Coordinates of C-alpha atoms and ligand atoms in Angstrom, one line a residue:
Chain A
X1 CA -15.2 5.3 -12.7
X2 CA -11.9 3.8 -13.5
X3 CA -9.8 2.3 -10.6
X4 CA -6.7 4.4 -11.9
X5 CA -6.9 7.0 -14.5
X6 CA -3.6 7.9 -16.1
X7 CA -3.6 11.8 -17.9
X8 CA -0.3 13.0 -20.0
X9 CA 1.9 11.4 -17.0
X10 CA 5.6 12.0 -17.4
X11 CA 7.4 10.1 -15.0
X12 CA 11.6 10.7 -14.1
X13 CA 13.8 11.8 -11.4
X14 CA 14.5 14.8 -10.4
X15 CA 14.5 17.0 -13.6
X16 CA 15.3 14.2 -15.6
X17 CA 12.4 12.5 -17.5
X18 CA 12.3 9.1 -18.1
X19 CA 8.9 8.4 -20.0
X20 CA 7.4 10.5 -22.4
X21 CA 3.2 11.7 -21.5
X22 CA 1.6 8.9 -21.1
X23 CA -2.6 8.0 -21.4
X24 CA -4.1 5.2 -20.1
X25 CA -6.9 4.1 -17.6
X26 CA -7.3 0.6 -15.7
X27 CA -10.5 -0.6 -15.1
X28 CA -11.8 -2.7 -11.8
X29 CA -10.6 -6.4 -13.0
X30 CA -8.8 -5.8 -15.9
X31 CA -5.0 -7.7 -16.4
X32 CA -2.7 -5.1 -18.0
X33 CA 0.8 -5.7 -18.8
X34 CA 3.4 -3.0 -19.4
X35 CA 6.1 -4.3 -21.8
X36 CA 9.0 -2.5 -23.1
X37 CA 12.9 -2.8 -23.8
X38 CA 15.4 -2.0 -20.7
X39 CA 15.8 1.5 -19.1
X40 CA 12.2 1.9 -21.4
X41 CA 10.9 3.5 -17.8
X42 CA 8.7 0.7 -17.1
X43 CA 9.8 0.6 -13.3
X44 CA 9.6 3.8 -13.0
X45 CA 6.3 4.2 -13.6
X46 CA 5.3 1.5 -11.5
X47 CA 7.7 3.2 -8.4
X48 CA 5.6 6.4 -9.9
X49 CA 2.1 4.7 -9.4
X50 CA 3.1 3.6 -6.3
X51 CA 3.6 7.6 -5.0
X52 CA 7.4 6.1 -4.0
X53 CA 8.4 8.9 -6.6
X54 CA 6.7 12.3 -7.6
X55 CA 5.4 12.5 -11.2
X56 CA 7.2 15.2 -13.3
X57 CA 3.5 16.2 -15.0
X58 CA 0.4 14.7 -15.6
X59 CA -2.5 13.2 -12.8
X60 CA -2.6 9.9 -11.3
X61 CA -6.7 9.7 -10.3
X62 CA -7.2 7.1 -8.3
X63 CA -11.1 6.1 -8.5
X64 CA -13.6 3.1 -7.7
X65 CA -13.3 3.4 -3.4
X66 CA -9.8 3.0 -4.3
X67 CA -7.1 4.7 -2.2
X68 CA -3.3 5.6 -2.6
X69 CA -1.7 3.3 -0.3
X70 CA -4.2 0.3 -1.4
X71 CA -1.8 -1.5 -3.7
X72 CA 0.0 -4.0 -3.5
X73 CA 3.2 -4.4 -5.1
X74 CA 5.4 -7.3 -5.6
X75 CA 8.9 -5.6 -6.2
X76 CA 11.6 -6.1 -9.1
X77 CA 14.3 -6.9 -7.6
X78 CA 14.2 -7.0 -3.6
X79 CA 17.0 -4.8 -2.0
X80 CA 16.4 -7.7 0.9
X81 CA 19.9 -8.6 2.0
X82 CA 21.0 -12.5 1.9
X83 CA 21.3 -12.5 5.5
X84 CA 18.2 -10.9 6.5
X85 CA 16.7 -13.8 9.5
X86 CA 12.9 -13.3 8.5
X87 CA 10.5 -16.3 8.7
X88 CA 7.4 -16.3 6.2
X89 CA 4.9 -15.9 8.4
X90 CA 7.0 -12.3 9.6
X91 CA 7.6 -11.5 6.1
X92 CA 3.4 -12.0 5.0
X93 CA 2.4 -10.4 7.8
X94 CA 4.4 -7.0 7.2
X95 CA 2.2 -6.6 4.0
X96 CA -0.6 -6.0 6.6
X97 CA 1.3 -3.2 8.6
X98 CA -0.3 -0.4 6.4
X99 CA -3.7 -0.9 7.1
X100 CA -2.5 -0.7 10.9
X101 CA -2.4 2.9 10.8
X102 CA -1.4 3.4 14.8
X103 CA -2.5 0.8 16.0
X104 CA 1.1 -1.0 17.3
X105 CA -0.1 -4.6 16.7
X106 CA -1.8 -7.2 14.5
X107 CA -5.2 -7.5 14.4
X108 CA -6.9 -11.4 14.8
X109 CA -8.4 -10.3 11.6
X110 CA -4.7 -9.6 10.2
X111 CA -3.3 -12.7 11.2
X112 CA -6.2 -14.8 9.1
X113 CA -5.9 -12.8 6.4
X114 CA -2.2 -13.6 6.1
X115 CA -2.9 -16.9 7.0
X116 CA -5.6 -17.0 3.7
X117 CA -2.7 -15.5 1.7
X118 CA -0.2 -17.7 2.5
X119 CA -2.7 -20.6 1.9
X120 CA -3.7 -19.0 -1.5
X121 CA -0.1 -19.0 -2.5
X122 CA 0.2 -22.6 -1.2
X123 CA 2.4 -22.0 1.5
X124 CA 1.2 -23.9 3.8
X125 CA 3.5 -25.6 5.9
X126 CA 6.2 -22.4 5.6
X127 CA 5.1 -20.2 7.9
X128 CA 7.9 -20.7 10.2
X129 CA 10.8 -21.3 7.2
X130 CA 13.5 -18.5 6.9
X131 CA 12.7 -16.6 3.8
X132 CA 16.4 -16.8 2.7
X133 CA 16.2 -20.6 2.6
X134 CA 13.5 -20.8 -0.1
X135 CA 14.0 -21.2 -3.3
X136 CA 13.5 -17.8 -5.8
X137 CA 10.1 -19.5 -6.7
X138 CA 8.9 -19.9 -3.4
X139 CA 10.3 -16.6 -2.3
X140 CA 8.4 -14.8 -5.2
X141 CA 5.1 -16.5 -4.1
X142 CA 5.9 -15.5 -0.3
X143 CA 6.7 -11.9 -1.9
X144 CA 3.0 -12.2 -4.0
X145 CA 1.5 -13.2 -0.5
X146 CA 2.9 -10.2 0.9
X147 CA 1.1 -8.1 -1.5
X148 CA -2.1 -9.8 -1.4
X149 CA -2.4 -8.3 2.5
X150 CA -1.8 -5.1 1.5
X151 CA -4.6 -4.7 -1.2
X152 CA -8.1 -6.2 -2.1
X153 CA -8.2 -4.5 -5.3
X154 CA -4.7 -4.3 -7.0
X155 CA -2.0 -5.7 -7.7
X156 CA 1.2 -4.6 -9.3
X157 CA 4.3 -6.8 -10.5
X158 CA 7.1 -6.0 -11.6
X159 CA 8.7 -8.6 -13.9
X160 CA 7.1 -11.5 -11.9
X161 CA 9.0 -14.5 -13.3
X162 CA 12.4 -13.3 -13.6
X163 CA 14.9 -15.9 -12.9
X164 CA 12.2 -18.6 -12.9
X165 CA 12.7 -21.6 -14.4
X166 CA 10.0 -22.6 -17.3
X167 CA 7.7 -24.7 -15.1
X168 CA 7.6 -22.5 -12.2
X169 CA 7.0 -19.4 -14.3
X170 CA 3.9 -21.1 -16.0
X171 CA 2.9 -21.7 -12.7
X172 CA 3.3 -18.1 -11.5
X173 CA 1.1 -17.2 -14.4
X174 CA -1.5 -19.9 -13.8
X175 CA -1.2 -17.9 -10.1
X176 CA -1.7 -14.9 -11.4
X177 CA -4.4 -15.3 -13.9
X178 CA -6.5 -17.3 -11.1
X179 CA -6.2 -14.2 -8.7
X180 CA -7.4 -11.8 -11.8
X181 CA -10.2 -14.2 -12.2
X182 CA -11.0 -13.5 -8.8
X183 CA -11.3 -10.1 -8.9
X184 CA -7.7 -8.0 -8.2
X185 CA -6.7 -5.9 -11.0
X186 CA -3.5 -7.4 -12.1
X187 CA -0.8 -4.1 -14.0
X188 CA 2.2 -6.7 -15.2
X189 CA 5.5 -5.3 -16.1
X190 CA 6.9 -8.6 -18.2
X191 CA 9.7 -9.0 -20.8
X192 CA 7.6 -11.6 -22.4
X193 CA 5.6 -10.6 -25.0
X194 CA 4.0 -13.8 -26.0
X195 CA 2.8 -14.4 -22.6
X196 CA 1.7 -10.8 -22.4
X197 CA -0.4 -11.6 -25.0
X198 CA -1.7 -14.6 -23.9
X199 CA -2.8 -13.9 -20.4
X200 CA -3.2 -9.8 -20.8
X201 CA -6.3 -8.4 -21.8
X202 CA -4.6 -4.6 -22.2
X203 CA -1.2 -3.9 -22.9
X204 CA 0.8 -1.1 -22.4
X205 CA 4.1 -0.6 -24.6
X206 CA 6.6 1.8 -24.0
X207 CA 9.8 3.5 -25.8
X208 CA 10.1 5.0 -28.4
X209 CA 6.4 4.7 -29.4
X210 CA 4.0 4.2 -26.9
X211 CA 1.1 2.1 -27.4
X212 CA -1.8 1.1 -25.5
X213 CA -4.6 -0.6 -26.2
X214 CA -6.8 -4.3 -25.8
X215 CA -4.5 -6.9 -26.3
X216 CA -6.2 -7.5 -30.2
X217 CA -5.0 -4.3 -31.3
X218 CA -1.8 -4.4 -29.8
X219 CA -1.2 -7.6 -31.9
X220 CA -2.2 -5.7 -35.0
X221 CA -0.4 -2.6 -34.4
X222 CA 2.7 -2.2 -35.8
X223 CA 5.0 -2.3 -32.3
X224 CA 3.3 -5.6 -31.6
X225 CA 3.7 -7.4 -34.8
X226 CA 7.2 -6.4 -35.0
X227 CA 7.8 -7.8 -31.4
X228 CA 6.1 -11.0 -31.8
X229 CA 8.0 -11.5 -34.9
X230 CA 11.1 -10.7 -33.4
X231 CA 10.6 -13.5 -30.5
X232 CA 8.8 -16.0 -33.1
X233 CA 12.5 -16.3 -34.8
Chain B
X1 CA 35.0 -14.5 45.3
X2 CA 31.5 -14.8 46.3
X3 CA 32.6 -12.4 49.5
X4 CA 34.4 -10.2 47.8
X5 CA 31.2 -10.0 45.5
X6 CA 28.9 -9.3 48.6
X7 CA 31.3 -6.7 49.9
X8 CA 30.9 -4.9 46.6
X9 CA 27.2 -5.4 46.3
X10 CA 26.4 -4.2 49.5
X11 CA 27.3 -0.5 48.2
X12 CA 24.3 0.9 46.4
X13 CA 26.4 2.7 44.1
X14 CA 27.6 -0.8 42.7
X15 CA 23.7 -2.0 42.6
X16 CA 23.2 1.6 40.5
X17 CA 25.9 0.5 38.2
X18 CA 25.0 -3.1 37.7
X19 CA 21.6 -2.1 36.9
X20 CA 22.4 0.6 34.9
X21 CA 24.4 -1.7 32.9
X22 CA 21.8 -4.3 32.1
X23 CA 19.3 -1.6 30.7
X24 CA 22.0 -0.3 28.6
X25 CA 23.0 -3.3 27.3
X26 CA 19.2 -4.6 26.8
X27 CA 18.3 -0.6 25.0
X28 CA 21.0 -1.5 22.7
X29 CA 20.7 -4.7 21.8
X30 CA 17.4 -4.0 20.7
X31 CA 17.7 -1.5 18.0
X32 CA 21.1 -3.8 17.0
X33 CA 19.1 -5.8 15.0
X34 CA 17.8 -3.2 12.9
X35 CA 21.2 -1.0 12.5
X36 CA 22.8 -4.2 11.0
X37 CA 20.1 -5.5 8.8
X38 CA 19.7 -2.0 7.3
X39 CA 23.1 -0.9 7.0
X40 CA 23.3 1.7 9.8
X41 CA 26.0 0.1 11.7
X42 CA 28.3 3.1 10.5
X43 CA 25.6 5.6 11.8
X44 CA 25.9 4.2 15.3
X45 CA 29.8 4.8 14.7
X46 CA 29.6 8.5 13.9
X47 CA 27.0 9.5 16.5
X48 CA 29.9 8.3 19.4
X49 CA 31.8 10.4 18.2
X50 CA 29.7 13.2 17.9
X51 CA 28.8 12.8 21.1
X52 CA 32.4 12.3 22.3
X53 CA 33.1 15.9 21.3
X54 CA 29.8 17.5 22.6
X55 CA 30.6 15.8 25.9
X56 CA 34.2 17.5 25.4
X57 CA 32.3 21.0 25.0
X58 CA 29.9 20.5 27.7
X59 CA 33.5 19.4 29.9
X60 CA 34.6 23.0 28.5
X61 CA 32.1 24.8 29.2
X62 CA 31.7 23.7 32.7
X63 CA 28.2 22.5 32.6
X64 CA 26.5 21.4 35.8
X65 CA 24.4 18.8 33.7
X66 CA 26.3 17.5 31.0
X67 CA 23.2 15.3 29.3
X68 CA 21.7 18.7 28.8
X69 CA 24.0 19.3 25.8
X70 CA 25.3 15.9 24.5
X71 CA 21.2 14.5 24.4
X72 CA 20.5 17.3 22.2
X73 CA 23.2 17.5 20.1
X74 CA 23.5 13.6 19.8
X75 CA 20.0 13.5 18.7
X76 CA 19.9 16.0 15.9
X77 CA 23.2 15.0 14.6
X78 CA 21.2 11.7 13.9
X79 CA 18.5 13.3 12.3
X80 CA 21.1 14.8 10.2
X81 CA 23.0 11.8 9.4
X82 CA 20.1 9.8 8.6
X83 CA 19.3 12.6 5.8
X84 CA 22.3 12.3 4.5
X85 CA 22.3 8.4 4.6
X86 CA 19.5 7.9 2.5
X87 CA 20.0 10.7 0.2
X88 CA 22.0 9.5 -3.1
X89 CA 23.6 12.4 -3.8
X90 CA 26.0 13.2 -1.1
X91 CA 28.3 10.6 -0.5
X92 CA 26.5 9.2 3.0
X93 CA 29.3 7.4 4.3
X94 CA 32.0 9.9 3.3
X95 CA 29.9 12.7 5.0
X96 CA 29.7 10.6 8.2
X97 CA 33.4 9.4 8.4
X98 CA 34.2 13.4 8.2
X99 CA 31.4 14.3 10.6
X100 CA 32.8 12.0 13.2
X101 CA 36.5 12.2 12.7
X102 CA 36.3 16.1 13.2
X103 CA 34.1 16.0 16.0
X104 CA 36.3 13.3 17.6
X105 CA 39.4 15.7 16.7
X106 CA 37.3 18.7 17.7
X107 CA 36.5 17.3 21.1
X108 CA 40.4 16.5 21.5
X109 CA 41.4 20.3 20.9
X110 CA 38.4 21.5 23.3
X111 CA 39.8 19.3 25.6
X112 CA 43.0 20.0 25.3
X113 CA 42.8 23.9 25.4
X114 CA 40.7 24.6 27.9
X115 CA 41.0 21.5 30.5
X116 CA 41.5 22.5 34.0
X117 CA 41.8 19.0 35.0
X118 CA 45.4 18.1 36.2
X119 CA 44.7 14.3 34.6
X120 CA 43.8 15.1 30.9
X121 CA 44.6 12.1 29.4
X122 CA 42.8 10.4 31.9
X123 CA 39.9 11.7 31.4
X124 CA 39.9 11.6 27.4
X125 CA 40.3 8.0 28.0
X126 CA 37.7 7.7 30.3
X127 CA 35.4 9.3 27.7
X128 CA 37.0 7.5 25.0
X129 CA 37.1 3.6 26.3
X130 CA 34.3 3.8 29.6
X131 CA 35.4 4.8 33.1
X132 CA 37.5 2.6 35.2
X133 CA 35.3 1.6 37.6
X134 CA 31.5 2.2 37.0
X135 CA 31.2 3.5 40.5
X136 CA 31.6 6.9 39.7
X137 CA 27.5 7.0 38.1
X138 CA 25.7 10.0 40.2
X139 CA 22.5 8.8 41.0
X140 CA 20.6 11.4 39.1
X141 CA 22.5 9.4 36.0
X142 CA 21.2 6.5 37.1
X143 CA 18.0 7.8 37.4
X144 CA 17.6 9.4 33.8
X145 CA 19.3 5.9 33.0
X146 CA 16.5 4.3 34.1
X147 CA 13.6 6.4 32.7
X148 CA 15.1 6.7 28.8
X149 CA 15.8 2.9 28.8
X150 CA 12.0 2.5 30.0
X151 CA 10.9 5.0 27.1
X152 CA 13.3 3.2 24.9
X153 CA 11.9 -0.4 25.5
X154 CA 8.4 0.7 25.3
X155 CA 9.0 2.4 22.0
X156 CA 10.9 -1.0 20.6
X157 CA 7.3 -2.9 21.4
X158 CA 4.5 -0.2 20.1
X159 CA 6.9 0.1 17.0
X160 CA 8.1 -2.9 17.2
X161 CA 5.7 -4.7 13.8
X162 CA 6.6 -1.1 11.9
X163 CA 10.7 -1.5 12.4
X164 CA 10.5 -4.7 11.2
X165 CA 8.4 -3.6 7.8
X166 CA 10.9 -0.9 7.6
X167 CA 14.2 -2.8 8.0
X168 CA 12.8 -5.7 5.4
X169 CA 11.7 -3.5 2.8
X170 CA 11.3 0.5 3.1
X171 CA 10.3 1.0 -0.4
X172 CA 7.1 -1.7 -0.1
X173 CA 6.3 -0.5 3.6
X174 CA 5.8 3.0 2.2
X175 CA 4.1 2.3 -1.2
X176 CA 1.8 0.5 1.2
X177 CA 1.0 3.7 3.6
X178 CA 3.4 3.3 6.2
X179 CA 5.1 6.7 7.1
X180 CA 8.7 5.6 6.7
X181 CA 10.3 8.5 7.2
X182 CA 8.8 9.1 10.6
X183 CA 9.7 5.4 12.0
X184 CA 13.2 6.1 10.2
X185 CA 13.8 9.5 12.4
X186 CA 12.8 7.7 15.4
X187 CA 15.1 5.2 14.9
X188 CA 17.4 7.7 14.5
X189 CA 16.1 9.6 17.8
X190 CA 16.6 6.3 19.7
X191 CA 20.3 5.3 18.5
X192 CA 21.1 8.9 20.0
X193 CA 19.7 8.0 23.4
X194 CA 21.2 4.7 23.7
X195 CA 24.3 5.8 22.7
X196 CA 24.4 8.9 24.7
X197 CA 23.2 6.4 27.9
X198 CA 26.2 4.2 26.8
X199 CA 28.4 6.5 26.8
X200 CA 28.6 6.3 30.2
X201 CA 29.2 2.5 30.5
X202 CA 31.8 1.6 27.8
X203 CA 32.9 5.2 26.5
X204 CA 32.3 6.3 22.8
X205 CA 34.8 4.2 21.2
X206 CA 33.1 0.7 22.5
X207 CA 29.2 1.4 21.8
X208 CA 29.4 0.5 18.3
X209 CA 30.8 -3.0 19.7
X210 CA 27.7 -3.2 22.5
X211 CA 25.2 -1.9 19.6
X212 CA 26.5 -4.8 16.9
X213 CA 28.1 -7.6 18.6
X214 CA 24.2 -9.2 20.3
X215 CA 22.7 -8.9 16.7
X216 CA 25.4 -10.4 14.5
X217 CA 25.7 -13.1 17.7
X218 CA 21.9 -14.3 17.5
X219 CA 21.5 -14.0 13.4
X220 CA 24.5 -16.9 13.4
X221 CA 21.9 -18.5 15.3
X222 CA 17.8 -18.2 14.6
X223 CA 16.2 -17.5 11.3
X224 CA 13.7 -15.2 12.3
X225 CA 13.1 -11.5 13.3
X226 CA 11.8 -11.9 16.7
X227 CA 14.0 -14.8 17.7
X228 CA 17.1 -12.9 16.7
X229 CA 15.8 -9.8 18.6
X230 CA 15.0 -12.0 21.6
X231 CA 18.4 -14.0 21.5
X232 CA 20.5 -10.7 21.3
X233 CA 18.8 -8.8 23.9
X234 CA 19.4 -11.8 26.3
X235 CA 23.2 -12.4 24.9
X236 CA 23.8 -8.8 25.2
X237 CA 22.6 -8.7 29.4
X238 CA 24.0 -11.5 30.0
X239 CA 27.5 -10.1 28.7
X240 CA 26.8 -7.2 30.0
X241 CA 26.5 -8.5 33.5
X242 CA 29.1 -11.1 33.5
X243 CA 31.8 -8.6 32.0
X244 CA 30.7 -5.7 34.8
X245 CA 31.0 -8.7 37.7
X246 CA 34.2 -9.4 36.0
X247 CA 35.4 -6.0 36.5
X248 CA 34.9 -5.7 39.5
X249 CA 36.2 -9.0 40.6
X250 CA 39.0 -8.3 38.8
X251 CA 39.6 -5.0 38.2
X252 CA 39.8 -4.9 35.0
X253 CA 38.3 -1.4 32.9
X254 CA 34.3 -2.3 32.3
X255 CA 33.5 -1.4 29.0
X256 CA 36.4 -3.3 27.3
X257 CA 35.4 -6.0 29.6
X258 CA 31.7 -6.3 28.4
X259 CA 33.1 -5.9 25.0
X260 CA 35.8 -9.0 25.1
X261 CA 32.8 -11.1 26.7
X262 CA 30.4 -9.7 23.5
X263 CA 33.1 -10.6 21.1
X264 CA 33.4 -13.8 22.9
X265 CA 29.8 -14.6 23.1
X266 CA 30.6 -13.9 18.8
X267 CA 32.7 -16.9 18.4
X268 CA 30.8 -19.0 20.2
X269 CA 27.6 -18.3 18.1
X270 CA 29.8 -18.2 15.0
X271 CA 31.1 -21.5 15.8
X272 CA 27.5 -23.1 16.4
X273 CA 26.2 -22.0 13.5
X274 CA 29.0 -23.2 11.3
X275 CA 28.2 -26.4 13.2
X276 CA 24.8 -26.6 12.6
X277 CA 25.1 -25.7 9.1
X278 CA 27.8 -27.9 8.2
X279 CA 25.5 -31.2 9.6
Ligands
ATP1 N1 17.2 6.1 -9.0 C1 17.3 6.5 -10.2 N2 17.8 7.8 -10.4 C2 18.0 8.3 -11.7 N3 17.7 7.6 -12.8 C3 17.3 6.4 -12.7 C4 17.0 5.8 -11.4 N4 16.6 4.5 -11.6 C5 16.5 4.3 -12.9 N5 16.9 5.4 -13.6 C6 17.0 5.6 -15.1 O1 15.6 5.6 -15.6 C7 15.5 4.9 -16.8 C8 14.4 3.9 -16.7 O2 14.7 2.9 -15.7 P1 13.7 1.8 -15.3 O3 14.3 1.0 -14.2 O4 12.4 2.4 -15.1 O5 13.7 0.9 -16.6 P2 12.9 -0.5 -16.9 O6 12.0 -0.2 -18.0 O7 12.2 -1.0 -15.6 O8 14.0 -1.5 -17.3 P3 14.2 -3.0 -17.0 O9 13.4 -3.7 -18.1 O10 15.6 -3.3 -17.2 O11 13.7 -3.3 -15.7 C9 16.9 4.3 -17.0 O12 17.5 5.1 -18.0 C10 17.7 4.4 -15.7 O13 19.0 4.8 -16.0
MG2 MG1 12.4 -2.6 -14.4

């Protein structure tokens, strides 16, 4: 079965809906991204599949052993405050604190698997940096890190390389495509279409049409062309 | 100085009070960190006024045990505020300043009205800015003193991990499964039972200063959670204890005492870290 199946979902607040039904399953290991103009709902969905907000209609069916809270998220922007005195090591660790359930402490367990995380992100060495002293690239990796110790199975970003430079945002991609090649479902929300393309194997569009599909299709449908086209000038 | 000291210390009622003092000012310090980082400073604010005007009620309506009314009604006012707080569509901080400007004003009136107390505006200040001298604690006070601060430290450690994934980032703390709502209402539980046991100490207008002052002290100075927790519960004792032995010595009112030797301990840390950060 499907890791997350998606039936005529309508997602919003309050009364107010946001994105019209949507269809769409993700399989165990798949890398989907979710692309879309602004205010297209593409957050909201995410903050949807996440349970942070109630759907307005439709099923979310989680499947595959996989459970609600067993996702780990890497959010758009972080409400974190500039001052917030957090160290790395805190910050990776915190992604663990679900798992806990009542149990008031860290498990030796817990502490090596954030240690593995932060090693996977190549943090080594930061563990015991403030958080507010990094730069937005290493912050995002400390963020992904985070995420990494909440879930073995799945990962959702939301626009991942915002505000990275060029270098660093191939980098976070390289990142990211070497954790789905490992295994962890990857659901992308990106602005960049040909990078979507590149490293996706489904894509999701939203707006006015919604389209979703293997990444071929997309490129053949009519949304996609006219969105590569547009960046291509 | 040092016999004048000894002559003081030898009464237990003076031991009572200097303890009493330290566990406040640890309980608060400790939850300081958290009511900054996430904004709640205000929250603190409002609930010592709230419980400024049930203690004004409980004053009114003679009651033998005063704690048995202001605990309550501190605690669900808290509950209440923290609803409010996080929900977007009443204005949160509006709703609080109203909340605790009318109880302040309500507690005023009570007061006012129904006093039998030849020296009323004696005792509104007392309630307002701490007692005079912090030898007028009953020692059943300091005894309920002594078992909520116990409660209250040993809740700060078992939820110690979850407060922290809560103040960094609610929204990823409770994608990932953590019940964020419930650590929230404690939180809320807790500023209500510090601030009710502070009351006592510094008065209702001061707590806020007792409840802030330690955290925004120690985040001049360390860069991480537990070091800033650590460093403002210590600055906060050691404040405390210095601006009670102050008082005494000098006989000057306690809780504005403690306060001047917080904001002091401010300056100082605001000073080093401009230091150190301007290397
Ligand atoms: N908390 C909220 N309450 C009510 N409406 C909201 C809320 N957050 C967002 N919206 C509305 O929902 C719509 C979709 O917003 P959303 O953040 O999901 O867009 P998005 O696709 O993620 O955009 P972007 O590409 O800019 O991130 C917008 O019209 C927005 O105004
Ligand atoms: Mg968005």
């Amino acid at each position: 079965m499907a890791l997350l199946t998606i039936r005529d979902l309508q997602t919003g607040y309050d009364s107010h809906t946001v994105t019209p039904k949507l269809n769409f399953t993700v399989e165990e290991g798949d890398y989907l991204c979710i692309v879309g103009e602004n205010g297209s709902g593409k957050t909201t969905l995410m903050k949807t599949l996440l349970s942070l907000i109630e759907p307005l209609g439709g099923q979310i069916l989680y499947g595959g052993g996989l459970q609600k809270n067993q996702i780990g998220y890497l959010p758009q922007q972080t409400m974190i405050q500039k001052d917030f005195p957090a160290s790395v090591r805190e910050i990776v660790l915190s992604g663990c604190r679900g798992r806990c359930g009542l149990r008031p402490f860290y498990s030796k367990q817990e502490k090596k698997l954030a240690e593995a995380n932060m090693r996977r992100m190549g943090l080594e060495g930061f563990s015991r940096r403030c958080y507010r002293e990094l730069s937005g690239g290493q912050q995002q990796r400390v963020l992904l890190a985070r995420a990494l110790c909440a879930t073995q199975k799945v990962l959702l970003l939301d626009e991942p390389v915002s505000g990275l430079d060029p270098k660093v945002t191939e980098e976070m991609y390289e990142l990211i495509a070497e954790l789905n090649r490992e295994g962890i479902t990857i659901i992308m929300i990106s602005h960049d279409i040909p990078a979507a393309v590149r490293y996706a194997g489904h894509i999701l569009h939203i707006g006015e049409s919604v389209f979703f599909g293997t990444t071929e299709e997309y490129k053949n449908s009519e949304a996609g062309r006219y969105f590569l086209r547009e960046v291509e000038k | 100085m040092t016999e004048t000291l000894s002559l003081y210390l030898a009464f237990p009622l003076v031991r009572y009070a200097l303890i009493v003092g330290v566990l406040i000012a640890l309980c608060s310090s400790l939850l300081g960190v958290t009511l900054v980082l996430k904004r709640f400073s205000y929250i603190g604010d409002g609930l010592s006024h709230v419980a400024f005007g049930a203690m004004a009620l409980a004053a009114v309506l003679n009651l033998t045990d005063n704690m048995l009314l202001i605990l309550p009604v501190t605690v669900i006012s808290a509950a209440l505020l923290l609803r409010t707080g996080s929900s977007s569509k009443i204005r949160g901080d509006a709703a609080i300043a109203m909340i605790s400007v009318g109880s302040l004003a309500f507690g005023y009136l009570l007061m006012n009205l129904f006093s039998t107390s030849s020296n009323l505006t004696g005792d509104v200040c007392s309630t307002l800015f701490g007692s005079t001298s912090i030898t007028t604690l009953k020692k059943e006070e300091v005894i309920l003193c002594v078992i909520l601060s116990v409660l209250v430290v040993i809740f700060f450690i078992l939820f110690y991990n979850r407060i922290f994934a809560v103040t960094f980032d609610e929204e990823f703390a409770k994608a990932t499964g953590v019940n964020t709502e419930l650590i929230n209402l404690l939180i809320a539980i807790v500023i209500a039972v510090i601030i009710v046991l502070s009351m006592n100490l510094v008065g209702s207008l001061l707590i806020s200063a007792l409840v802030i002052f330690p955290a925004l002290s120690a985040m001049r100075l360390f860069q991480s959670f537990k070091a800033v927790t650590i460093c403002s519960a210590v600055l906060s004792v050691v404040c405390a204890l210095s601006g009670m032995l102050l008082s005494i010595l000098g006989g000057t009112p306690v809780g504005s005492t403690i306060v001047a030797f917080d904001a002091a301990a401010f300056v100082l840390c605001y000073l080093i870290g401009k230091l150190r950060g301007g290397k």
